Short mmCIF file of C-alpha atoms in Angstrom, two decimals:
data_model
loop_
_atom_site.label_atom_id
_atom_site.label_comp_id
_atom_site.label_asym_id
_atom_site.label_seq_id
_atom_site.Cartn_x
_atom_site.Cartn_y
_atom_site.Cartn_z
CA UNK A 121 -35.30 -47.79 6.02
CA UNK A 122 -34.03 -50.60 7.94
CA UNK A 123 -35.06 -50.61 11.93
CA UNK A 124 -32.54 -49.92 14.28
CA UNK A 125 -32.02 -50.54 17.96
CA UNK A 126 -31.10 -48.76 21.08
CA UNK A 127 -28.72 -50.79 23.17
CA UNK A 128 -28.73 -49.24 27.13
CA UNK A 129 -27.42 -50.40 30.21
CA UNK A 130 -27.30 -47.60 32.81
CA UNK A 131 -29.95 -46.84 35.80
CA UNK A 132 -33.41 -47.09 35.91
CA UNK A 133 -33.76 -43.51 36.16
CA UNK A 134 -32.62 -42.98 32.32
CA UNK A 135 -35.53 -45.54 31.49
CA UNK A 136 -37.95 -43.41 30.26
CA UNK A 137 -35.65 -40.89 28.97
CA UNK A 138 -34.25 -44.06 26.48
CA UNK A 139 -37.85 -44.83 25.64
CA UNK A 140 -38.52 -41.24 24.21
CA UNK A 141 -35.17 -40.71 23.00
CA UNK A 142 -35.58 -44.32 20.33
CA UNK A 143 -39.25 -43.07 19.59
CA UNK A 144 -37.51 -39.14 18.80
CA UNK A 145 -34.87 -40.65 16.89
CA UNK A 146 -37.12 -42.81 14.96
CA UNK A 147 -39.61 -40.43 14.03
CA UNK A 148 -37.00 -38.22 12.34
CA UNK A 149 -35.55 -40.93 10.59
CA UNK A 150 -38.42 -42.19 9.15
CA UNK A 151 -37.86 -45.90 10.72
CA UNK A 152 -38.39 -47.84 14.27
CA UNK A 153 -35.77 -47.66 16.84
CA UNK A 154 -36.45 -50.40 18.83
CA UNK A 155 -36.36 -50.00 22.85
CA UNK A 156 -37.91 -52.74 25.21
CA UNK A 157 -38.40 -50.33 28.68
CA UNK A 158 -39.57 -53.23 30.29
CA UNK A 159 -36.61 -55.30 29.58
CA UNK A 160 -34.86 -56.76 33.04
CA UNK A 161 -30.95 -55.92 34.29
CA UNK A 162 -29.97 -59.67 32.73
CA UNK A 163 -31.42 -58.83 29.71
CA UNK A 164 -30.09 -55.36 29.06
CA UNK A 165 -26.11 -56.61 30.10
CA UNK A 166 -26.92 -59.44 27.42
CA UNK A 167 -27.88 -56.74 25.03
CA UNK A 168 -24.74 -54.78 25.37
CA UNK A 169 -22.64 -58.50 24.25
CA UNK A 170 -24.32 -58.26 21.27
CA UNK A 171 -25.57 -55.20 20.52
CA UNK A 172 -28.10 -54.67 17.26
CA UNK A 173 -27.36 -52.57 14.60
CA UNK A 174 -28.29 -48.66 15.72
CA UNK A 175 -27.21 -46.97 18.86
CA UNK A 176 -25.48 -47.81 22.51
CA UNK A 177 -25.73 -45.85 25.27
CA UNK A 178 -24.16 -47.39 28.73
CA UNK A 179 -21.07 -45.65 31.09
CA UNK A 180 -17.54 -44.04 29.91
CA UNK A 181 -15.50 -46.58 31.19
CA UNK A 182 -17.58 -49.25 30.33
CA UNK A 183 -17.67 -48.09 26.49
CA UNK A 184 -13.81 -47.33 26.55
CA UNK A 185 -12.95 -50.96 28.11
CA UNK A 186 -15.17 -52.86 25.77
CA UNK A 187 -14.32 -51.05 22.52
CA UNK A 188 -10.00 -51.79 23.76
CA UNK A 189 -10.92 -55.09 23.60
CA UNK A 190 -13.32 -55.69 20.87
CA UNK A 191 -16.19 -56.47 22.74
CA UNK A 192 -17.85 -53.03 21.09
CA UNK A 193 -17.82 -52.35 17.91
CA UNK A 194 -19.00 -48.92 17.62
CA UNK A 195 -17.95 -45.41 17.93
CA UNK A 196 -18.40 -43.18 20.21
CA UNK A 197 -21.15 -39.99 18.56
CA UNK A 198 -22.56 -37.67 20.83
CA UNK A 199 -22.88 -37.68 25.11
CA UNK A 200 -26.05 -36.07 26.96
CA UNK A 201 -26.28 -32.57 29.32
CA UNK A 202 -28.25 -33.77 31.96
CA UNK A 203 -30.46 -31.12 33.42
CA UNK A 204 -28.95 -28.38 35.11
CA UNK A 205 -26.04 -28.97 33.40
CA UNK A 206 -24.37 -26.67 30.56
CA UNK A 207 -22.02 -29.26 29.18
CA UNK A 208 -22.24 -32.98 28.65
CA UNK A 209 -20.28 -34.01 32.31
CA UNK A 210 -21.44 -35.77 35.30
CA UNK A 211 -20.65 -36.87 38.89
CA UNK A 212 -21.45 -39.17 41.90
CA UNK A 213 -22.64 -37.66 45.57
CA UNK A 214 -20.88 -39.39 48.46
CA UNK A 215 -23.83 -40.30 50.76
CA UNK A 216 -23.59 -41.39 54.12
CA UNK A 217 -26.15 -42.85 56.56
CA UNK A 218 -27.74 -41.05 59.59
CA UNK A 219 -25.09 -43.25 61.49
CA UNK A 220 -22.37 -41.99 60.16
CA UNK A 221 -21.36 -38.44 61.79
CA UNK A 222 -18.12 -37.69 59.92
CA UNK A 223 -17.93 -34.32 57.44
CA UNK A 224 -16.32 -35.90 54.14
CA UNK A 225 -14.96 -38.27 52.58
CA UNK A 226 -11.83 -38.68 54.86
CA UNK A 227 -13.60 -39.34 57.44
CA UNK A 228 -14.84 -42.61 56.86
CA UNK A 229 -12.04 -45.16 58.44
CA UNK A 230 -13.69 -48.25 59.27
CA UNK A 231 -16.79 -47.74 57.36
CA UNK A 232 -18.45 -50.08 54.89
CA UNK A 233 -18.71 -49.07 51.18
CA UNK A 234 -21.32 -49.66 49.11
CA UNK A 235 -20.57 -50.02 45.42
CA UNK A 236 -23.60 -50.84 42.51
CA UNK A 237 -20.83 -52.94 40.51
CA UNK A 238 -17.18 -53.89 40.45
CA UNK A 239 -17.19 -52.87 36.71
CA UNK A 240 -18.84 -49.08 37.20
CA UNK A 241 -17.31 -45.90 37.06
CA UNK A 242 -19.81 -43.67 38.75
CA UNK A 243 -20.32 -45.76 41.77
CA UNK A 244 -16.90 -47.98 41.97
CA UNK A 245 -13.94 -46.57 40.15
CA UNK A 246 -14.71 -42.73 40.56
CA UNK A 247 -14.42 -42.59 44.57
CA UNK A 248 -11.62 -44.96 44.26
CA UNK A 249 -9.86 -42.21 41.75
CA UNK A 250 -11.35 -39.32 44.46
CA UNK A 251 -9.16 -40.68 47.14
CA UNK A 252 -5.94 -41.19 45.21
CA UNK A 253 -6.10 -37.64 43.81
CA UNK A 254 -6.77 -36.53 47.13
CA UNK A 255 -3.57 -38.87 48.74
CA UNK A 256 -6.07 -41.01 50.55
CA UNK A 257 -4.20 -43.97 49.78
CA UNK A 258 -4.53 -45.98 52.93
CA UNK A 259 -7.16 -49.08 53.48
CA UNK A 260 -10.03 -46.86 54.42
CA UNK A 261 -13.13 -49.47 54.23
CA UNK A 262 -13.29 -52.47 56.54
CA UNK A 263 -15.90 -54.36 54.17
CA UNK A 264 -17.54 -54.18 51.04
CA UNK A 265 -21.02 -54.44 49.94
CA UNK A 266 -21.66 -55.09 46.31
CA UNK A 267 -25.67 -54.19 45.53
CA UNK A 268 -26.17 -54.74 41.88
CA UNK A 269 -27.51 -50.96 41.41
CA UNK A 270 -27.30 -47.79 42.66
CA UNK A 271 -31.10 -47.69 43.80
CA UNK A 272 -29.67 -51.01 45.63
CA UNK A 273 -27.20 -48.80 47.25
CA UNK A 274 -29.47 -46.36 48.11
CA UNK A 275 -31.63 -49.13 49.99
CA UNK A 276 -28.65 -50.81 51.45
CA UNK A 277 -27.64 -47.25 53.43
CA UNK A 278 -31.20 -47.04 54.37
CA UNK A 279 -31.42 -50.48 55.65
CA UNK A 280 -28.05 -50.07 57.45
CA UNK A 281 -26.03 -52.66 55.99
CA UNK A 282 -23.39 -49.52 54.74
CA UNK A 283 -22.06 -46.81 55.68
CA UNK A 284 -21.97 -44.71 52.64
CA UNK A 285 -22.06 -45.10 48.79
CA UNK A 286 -21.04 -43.20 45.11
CA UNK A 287 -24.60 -42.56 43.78
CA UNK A 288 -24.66 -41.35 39.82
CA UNK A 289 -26.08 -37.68 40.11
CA UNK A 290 -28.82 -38.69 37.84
CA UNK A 291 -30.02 -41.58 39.47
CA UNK A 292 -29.43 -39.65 43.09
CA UNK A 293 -31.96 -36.69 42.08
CA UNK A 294 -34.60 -38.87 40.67
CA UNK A 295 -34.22 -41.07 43.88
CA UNK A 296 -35.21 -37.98 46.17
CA UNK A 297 -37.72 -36.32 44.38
CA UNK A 298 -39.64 -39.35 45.12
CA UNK A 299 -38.69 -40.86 47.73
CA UNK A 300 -38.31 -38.46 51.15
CA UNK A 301 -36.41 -41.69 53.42
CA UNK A 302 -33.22 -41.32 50.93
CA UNK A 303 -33.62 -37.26 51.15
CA UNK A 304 -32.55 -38.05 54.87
CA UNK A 305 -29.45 -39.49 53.74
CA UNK A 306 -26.29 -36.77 53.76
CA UNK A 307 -24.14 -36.08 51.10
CA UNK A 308 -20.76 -35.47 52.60
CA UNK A 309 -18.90 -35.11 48.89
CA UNK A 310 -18.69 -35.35 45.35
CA UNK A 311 -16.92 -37.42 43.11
CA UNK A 312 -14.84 -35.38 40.36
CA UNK A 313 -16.96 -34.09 37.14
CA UNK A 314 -16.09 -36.88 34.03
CA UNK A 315 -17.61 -37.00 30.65
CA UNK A 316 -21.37 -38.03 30.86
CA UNK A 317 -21.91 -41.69 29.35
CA UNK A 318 -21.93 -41.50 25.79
CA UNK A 319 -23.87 -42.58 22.82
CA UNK A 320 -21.86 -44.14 20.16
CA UNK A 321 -22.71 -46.14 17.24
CA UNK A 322 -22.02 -49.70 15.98
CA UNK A 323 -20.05 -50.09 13.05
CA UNK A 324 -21.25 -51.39 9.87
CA UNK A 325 -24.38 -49.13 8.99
CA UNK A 326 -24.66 -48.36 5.21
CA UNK A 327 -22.62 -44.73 5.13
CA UNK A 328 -25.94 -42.50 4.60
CA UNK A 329 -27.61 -44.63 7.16
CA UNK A 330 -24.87 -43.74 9.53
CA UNK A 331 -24.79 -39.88 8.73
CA UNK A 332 -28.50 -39.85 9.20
CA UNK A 333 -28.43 -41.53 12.36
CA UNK A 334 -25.63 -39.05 13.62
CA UNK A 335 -27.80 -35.88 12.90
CA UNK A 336 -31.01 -37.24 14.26
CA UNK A 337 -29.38 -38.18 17.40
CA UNK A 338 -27.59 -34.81 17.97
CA UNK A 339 -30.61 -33.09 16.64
CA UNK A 340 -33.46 -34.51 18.71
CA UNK A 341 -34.86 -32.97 21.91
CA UNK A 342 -36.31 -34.81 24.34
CA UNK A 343 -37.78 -34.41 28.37
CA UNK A 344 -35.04 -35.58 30.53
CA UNK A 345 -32.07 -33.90 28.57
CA UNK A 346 -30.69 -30.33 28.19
CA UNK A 347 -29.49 -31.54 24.45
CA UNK A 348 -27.26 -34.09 23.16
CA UNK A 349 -23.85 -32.63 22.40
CA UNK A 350 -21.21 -33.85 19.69
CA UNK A 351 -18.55 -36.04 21.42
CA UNK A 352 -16.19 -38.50 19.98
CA UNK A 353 -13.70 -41.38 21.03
CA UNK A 354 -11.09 -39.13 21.80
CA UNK A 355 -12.98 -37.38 24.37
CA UNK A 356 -13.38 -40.28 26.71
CA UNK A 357 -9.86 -41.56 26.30
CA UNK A 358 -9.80 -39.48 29.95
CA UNK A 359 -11.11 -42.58 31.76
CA UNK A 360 -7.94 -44.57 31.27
CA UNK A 361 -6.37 -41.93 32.94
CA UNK A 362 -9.12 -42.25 35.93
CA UNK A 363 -8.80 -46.13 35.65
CA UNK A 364 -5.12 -45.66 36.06
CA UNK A 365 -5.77 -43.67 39.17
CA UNK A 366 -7.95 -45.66 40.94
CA UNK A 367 -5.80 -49.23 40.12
CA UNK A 368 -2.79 -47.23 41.58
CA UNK A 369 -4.86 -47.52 45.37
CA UNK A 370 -2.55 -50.14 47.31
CA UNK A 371 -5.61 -52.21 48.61
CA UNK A 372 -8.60 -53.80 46.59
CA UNK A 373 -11.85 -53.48 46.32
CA UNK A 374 -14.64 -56.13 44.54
#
């Protein structure tokens, strides 16, 4: 059967859950599903430019923006429960540094704002969406920090170069069961629930191939995942909505 690939750009945390997931997938299908877990940040956002035949797994909005404009040819095929999760959503905690005294989100006028990446949803887009659902249109931040990760973030609030940050759920619990400086850190909100970054698969795969590939994905169980649930294009066509929401702020952000 002809070797496949799994394409990932998302936080370190999901590492090893990527690693077991290709070997899963591959041992049902009878073929190698290539995964470097060593690869670096540069070469996993080269990757997702030219993705190998088999499987993708990176953020909502960054799957929904890429397919619009033909970066990604694939289609979107199934989207992980995360533990302690009973359907395949996720969110970002609002964490603020020991300097910081306010209770939530409103509170933060004058504050600086980490973000991971212009381009993300959990740790960008998603607070910028919380605060125009919640009317919080005004120029909150007085500066910006862009970190390059959310474990960056994490580090930066520690450090005291921010204020407060979006940290992906995922990446947030794996941060403090290990590390007990970032369980000091407060959470003082949470971003809205939005579908959990998807799987989808690139176009072109011989039609049996494809089926196959569908079933062992939604099939396989692995540590780090409650199950993979069906999820198509359709479902994520909610983050143009979100993107909407957060371009409709009246100030900018990197």
């Amino acid at each position: 059967m002809t070797p496949l690939s799994l394409t990932f750009y998302l936080g370190s945390a999901l590492v090893p859950v990527a690693d077991r997931l290709a070997a899963s997938i591959g041992e049902r299908l009878g073929t190698v599903v290539e995964f470097d877990p060593d690869a670096t940040d540069s070469e996993r956002r080269a990757a997702i430019d030219d993705p190998k035949p088999g499987f993708v797994w990176l953020c909502g909005l960054d799957t929904v923006l890429r397919q619009q404009d033909g970066r990604l040819g694939a289609s979107i095929i199934g989207a992980p429960v995360f533990p302690g999760r009973e359907r395949p959503v996720y969110d970002s905690v609002i964490v603020a540094s020991d300097r910081w005294s306010g209770p939530g989100v409103a509170d933060f006028e004058g504050g600086v704002l980490a973000i991971n990446q212009p381009e993300s949803w959990s740790g960008h887009h998603a607070v910028r969406a919380l605060l125009q659902t919640r009317g919080l249109r005004r120029p909150m931040f007085r500066r910006f920090v862009v970190t390059g990760s959310h474990e960056a973030s994490i580090d930066t609030l520690l450090a005291g170069d921010a204020d407060c940050a979006a940290i992906d759920d995922t990446v947030w619990q794996a941060r403090v069961a290990r590390d007990p400086q970032a369980a000091a850190l407060r959470i003082v909100d949470r971003t809205d629930a939005w579908p959990a970054p998807p799987f989808s698969l690139v176009d072109g795969l011989a039609p049996d191939l494809a089926a196959d590939a569908r079933k062992a994905i939604l099939d396989v169980t692995v540590p780090g995942l409650e199950a993979i649930a069906p999820a198509s294009d359709a479902d994520y066509a909610v983050f143009h909505d979100g993107l909407a929401a957060s371009r409709a702020l009246p100030w900018s952000s990197p």
